[in-house]
Short mmCIF file of C-alpha atoms in Angstrom, two decimals:
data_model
loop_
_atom_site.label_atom_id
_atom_site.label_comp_id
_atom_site.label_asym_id
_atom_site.label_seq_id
_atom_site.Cartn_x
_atom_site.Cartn_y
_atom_site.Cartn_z
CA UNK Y 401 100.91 115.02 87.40
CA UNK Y 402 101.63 118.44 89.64
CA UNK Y 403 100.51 121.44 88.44
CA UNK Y 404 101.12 124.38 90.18
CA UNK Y 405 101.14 128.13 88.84
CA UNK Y 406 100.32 127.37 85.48
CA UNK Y 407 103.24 124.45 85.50
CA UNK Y 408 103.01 121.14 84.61
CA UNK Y 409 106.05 118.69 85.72
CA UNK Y 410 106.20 114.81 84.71
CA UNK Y 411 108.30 111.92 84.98
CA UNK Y 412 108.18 109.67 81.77
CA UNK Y 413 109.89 106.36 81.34
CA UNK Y 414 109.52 103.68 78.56
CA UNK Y 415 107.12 106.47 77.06
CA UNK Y 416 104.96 106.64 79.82
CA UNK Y 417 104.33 109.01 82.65
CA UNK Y 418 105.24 107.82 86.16
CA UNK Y 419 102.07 107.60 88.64
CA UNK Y 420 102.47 110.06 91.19
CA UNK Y 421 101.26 109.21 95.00
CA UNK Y 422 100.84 111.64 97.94
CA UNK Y 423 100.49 114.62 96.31
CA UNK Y 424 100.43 117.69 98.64
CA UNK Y 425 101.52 121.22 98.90
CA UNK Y 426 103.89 122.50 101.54
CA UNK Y 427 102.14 123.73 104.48
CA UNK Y 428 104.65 126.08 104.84
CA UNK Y 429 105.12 127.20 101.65
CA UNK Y 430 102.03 127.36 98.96
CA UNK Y 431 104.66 127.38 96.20
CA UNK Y 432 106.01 124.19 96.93
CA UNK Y 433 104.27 120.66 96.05
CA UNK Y 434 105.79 117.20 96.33
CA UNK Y 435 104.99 113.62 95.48
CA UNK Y 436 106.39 109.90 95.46
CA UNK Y 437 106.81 108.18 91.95
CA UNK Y 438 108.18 104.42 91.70
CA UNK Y 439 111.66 104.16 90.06
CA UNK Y 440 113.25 100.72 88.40
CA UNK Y 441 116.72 100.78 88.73
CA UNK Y 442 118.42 100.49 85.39
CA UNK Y 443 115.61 102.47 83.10
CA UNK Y 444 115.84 105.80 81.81
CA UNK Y 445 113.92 108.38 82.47
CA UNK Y 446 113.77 111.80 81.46
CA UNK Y 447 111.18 115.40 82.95
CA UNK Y 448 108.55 117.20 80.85
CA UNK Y 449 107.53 120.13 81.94
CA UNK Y 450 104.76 122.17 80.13
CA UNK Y 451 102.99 125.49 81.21
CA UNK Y 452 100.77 128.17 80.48
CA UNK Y 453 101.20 131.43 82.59
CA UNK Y 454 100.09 135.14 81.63
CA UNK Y 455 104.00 136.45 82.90
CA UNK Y 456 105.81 137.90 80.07
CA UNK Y 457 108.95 136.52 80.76
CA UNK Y 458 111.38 133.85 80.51
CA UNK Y 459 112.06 131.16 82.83
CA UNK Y 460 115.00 129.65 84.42
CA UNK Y 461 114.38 125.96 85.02
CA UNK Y 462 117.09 124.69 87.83
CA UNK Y 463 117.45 120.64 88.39
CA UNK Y 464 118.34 119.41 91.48
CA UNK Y 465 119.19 115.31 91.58
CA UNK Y 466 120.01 113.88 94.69
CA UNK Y 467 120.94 117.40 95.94
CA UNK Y 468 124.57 116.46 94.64
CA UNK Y 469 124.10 117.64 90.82
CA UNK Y 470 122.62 120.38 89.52
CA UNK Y 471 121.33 121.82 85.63
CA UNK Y 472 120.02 124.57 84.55
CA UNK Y 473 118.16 125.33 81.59
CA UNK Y 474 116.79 129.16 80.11
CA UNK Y 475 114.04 129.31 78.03
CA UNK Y 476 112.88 132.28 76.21
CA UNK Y 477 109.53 134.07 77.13
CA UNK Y 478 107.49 132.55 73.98
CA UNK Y 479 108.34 128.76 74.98
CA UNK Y 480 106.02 127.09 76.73
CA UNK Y 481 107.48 123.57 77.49
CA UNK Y 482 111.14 121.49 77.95
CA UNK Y 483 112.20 118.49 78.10
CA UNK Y 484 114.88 117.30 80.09
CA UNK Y 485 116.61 114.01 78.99
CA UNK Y 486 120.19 114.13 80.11
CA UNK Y 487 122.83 115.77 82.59
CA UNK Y 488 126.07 117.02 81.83
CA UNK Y 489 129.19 114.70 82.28
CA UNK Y 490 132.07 117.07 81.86
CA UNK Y 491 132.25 117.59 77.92
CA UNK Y 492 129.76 115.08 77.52
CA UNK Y 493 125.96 114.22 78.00
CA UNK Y 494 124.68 110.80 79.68
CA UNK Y 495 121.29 110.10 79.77
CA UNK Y 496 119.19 109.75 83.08
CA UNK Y 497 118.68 106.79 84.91
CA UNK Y 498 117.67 105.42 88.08
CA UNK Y 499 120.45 103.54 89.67
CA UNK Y 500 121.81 101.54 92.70
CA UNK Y 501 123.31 102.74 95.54
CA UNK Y 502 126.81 102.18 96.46
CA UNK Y 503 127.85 102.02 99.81
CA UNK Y 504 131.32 102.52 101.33
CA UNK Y 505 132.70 102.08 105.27
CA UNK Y 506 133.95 105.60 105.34
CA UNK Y 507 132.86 109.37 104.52
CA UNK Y 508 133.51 111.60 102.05
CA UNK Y 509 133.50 115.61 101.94
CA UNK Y 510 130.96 114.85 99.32
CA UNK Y 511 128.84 112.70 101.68
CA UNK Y 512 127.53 115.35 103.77
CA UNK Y 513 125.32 116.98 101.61
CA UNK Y 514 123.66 114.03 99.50
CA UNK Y 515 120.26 113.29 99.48
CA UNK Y 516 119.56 110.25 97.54
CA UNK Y 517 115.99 109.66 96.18
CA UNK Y 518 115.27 112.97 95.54
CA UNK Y 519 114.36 115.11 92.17
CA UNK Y 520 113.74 118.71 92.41
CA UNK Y 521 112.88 121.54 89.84
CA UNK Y 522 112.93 125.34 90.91
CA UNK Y 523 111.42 127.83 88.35
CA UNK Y 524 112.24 131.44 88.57
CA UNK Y 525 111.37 134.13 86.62
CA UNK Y 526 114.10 135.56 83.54
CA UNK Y 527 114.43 138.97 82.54
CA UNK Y 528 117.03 139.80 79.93
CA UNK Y 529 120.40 138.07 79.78
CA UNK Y 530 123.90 138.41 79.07
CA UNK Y 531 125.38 137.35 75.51
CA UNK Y 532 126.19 133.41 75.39
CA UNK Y 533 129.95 132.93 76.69
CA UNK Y 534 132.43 129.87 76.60
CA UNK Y 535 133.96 131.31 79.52
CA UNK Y 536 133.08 128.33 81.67
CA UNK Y 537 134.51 125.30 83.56
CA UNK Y 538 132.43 121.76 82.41
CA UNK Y 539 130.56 119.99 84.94
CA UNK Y 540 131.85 116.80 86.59
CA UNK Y 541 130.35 114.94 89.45
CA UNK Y 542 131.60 111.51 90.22
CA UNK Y 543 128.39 109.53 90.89
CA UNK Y 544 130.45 106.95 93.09
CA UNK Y 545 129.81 104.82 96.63
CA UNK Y 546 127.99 107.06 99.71
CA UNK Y 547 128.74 106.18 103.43
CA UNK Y 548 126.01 103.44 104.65
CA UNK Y 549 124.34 105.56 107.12
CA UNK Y 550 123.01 107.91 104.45
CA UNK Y 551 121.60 105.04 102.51
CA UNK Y 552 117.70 105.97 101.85
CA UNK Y 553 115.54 103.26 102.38
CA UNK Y 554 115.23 101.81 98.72
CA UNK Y 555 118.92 102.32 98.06
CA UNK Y 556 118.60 103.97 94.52
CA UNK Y 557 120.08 107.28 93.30
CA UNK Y 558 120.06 109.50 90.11
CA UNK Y 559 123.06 107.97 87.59
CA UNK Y 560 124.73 108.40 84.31
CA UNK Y 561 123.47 106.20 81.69
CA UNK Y 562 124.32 106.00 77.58
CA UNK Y 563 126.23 108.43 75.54
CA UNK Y 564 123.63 111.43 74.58
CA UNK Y 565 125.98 113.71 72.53
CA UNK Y 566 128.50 116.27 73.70
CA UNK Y 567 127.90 118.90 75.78
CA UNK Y 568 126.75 122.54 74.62
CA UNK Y 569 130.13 124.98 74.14
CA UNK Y 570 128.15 128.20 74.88
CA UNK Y 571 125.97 129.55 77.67
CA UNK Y 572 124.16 132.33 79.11
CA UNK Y 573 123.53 134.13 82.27
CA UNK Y 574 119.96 135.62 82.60
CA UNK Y 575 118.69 138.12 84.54
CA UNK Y 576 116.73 136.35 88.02
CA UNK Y 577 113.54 138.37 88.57
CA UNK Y 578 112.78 136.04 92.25
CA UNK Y 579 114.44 136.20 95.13
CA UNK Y 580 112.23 132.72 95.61
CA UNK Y 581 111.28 130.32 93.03
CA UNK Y 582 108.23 131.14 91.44
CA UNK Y 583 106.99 127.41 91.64
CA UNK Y 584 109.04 124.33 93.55
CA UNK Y 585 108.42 120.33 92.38
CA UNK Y 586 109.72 117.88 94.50
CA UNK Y 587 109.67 114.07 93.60
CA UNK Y 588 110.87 111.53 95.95
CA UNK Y 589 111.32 108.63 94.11
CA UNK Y 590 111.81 104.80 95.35
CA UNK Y 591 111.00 101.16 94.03
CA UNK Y 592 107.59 100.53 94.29
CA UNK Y 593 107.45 97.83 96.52
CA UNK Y 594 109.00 100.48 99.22
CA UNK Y 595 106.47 102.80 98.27
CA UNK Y 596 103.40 99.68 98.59
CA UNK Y 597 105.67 99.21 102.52
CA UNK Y 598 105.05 102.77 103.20
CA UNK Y 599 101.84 103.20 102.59
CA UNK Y 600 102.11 105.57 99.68
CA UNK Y 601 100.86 103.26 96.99
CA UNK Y 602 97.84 101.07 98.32
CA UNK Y 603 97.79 97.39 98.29
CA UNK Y 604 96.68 95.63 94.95
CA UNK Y 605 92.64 94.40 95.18
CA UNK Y 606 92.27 90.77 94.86
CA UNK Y 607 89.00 89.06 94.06
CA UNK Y 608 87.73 87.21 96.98
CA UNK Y 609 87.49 83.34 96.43
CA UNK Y 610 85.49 80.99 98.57
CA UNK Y 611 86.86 78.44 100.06
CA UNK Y 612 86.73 74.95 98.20
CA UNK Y 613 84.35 72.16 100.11
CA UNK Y 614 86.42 68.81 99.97
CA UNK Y 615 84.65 65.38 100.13
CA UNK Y 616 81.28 66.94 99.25
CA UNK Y 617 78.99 63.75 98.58
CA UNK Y 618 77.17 63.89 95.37
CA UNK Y 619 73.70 63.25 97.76
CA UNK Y 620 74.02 66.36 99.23
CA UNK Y 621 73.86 69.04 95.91
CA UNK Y 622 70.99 68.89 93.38
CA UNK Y 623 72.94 68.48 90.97
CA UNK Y 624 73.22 64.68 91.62
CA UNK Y 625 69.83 64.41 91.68
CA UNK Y 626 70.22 64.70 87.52
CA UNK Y 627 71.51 60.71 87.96
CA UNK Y 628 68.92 58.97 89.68
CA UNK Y 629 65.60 58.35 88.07
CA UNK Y 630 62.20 60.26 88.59
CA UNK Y 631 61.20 58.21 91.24
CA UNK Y 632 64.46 58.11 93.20
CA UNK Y 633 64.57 61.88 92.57
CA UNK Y 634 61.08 62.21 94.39
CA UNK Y 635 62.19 60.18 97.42
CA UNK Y 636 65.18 62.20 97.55
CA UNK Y 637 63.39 65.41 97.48
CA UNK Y 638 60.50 64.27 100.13
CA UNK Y 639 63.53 63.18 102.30
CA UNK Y 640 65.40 66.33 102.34
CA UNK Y 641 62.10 68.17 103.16
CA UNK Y 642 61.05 66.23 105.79
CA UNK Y 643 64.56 67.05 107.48
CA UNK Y 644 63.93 70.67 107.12
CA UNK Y 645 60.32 70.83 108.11
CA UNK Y 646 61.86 68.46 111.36
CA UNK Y 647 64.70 71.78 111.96
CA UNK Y 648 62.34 73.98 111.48
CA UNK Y 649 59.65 72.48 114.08
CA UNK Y 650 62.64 72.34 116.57
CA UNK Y 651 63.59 75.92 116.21
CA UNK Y 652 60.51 77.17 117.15
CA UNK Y 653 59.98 74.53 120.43
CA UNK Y 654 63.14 74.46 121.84
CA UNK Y 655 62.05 71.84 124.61
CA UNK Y 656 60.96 69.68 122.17
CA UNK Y 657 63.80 69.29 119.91
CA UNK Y 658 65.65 68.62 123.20
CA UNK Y 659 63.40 65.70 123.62
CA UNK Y 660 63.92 64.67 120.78
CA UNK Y 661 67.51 64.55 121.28
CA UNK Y 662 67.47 62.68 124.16
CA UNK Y 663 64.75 59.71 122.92
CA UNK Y 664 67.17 59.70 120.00
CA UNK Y 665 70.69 57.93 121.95
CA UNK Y 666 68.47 55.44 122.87
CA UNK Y 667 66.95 54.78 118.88
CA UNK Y 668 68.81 52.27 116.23
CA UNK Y 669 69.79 53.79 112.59
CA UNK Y 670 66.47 52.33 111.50
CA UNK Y 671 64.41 54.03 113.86
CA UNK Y 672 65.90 57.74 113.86
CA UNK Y 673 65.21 57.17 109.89
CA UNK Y 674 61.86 55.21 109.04
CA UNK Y 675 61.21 54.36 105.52
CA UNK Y 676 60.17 56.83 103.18
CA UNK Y 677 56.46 55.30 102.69
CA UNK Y 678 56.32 55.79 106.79
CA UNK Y 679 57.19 59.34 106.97
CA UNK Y 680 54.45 62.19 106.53
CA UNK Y 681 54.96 65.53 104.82
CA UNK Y 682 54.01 68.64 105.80
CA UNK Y 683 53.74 72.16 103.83
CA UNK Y 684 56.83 74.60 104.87
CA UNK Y 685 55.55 78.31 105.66
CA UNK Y 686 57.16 81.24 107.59
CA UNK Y 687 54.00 81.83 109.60
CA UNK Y 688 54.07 79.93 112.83
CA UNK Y 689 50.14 79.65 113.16
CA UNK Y 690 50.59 77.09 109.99
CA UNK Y 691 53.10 74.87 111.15
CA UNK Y 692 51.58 71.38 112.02
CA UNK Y 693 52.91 69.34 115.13
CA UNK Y 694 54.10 66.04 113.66
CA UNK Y 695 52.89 64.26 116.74
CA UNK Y 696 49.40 65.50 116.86
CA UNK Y 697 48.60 64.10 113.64
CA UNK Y 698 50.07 60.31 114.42
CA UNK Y 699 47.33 60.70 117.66
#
């Protein structure tokens, strides 16, 4: 979760806080950090914020979704922490929720200055404020269709879900200490498969399988040896290492084994394989001092 000045901003939905990816302050501005966090269109959402700062003050907490509405909450200078679960719907209060984008062939006036995909909190610093006052118009904003070319990639905006109660009668107007916010969070949010697409979630890790032999003959694992009786099992075993000790002896004379290969085209099935009683064995080593030339020993 960001944390920046002694402020702690989440996104939480079905009780749990949304993983945050790319996390990085504004090279131009220290005050400033941003992140992506996957939305699901249709769920509900709502921002914690928490903090801990040694400025005896209050803080003004201003909400900025999709750069087309806007909230704004005071808290006193002994509160350390808000949650924000709705937004104002004239007299009412809807909860939030991530929600498809509409799309329409022509521009509005209201078109110009959306930015869908995007959730931003400014914190200032509050000094003193005016008393509350009903003296004040209700906020409507028609979350509607938005011209296709300023469809984000992800098509999903901020939108009004279930009835949350009415809307508070009274407000106040406190006293702004910063010309700039004290502390900026910025959360671009999109499904996360878009997010996986652009590189700001990595790919899921999956466990490496090797490849299945087909039409392995029993003859060739040990395991089949388990079948055949002790003496088979020997003959089996004296077989297989008189192959190797043969591969091995090739390896290390090259012009023999190519000898070998060429008295062999001219050999029947019987005599490229004598009987087992016919073959000689020989000790396998890794030293190349020890390794016995089978011919030597039939001269």
């Amino acid at each position: 979760m960001p944390t920046l000045y002694g402020f702690t901003i989440r996104v939480v939905s079905d009780g749990l806080a949304l993983n945050e990816y790319s996390t990085e302050i504004d090279p131009m501005n220290e005050r400033a950090v941003s992140c992506w966090i996957p939305s699901e269109s249709g769920k509900t959402f709502q921002i914690e914020c928490n903090w801990e700062t040694k400025e005896e003050c209050g803080w003004i907490i201003d909400v900025n979704y999709d750069n087309v509405l806007e909230d704004g909450f005071f808290c006193q200078y002994n509160r350390t922490d808000l949650t924000i679960s709705t937004v104002p719907d004239g007299s009412e209060l809807r909860r939030l929720m991530f929600s498809d984008i509409y799309t329409k062939d022509i521009a509005g006036e209201s078109d110009e200055r959306v930015s869908p995909g995007t959730l931003q909190l400014e914190i200032r610093r509050a000094g003193s404020c005016d008393p509350p006052t009903t003296n004040w118009e209700p906020i409507t904003v028609e979350i509607g269709a938005i011209h296709e070319g300023l469809k984000c990639v992800g098509g999903q905006r901020i939108g009004f879900g279930t009835f949350a109660g009415s809307a508070p009668t009274e407000l106040v107007k406190p006293e702004e200490l910063d010309d700039y916010p004290y502390a900026t969070f910025r959360f671009n949010y999109r499904p996360k498969g878009i997010l996986q697409a652009m590189g700001h979630i990595p790919p899921p890790v999956t466990e490496y399988q090797a490849p299945r032999i087909k039409n392995l003959k029993r003859s060739a694992s040990v395991a089949s040896l388990r079948s055949l009786s002790d003496e088979e099992e020997l003959e089996e075993l004296e077989a297989r290492a008189y192959s190797i000790h043969r591969a091995i002896v090739g390896l290390r004379d090259p012009k023999r084994r190519k000898h070998e290969k060429s008295l062999s085209r001219d050999e029947s099935e019987e005599e490229k394989y004598p009987p087992i009683n016919a073959r000689k064995l020989f000790p396998l080593t890794t030293n190349h001092e020890e390794v016995i030339d089978v011919e030597s020993d039939n001269e």
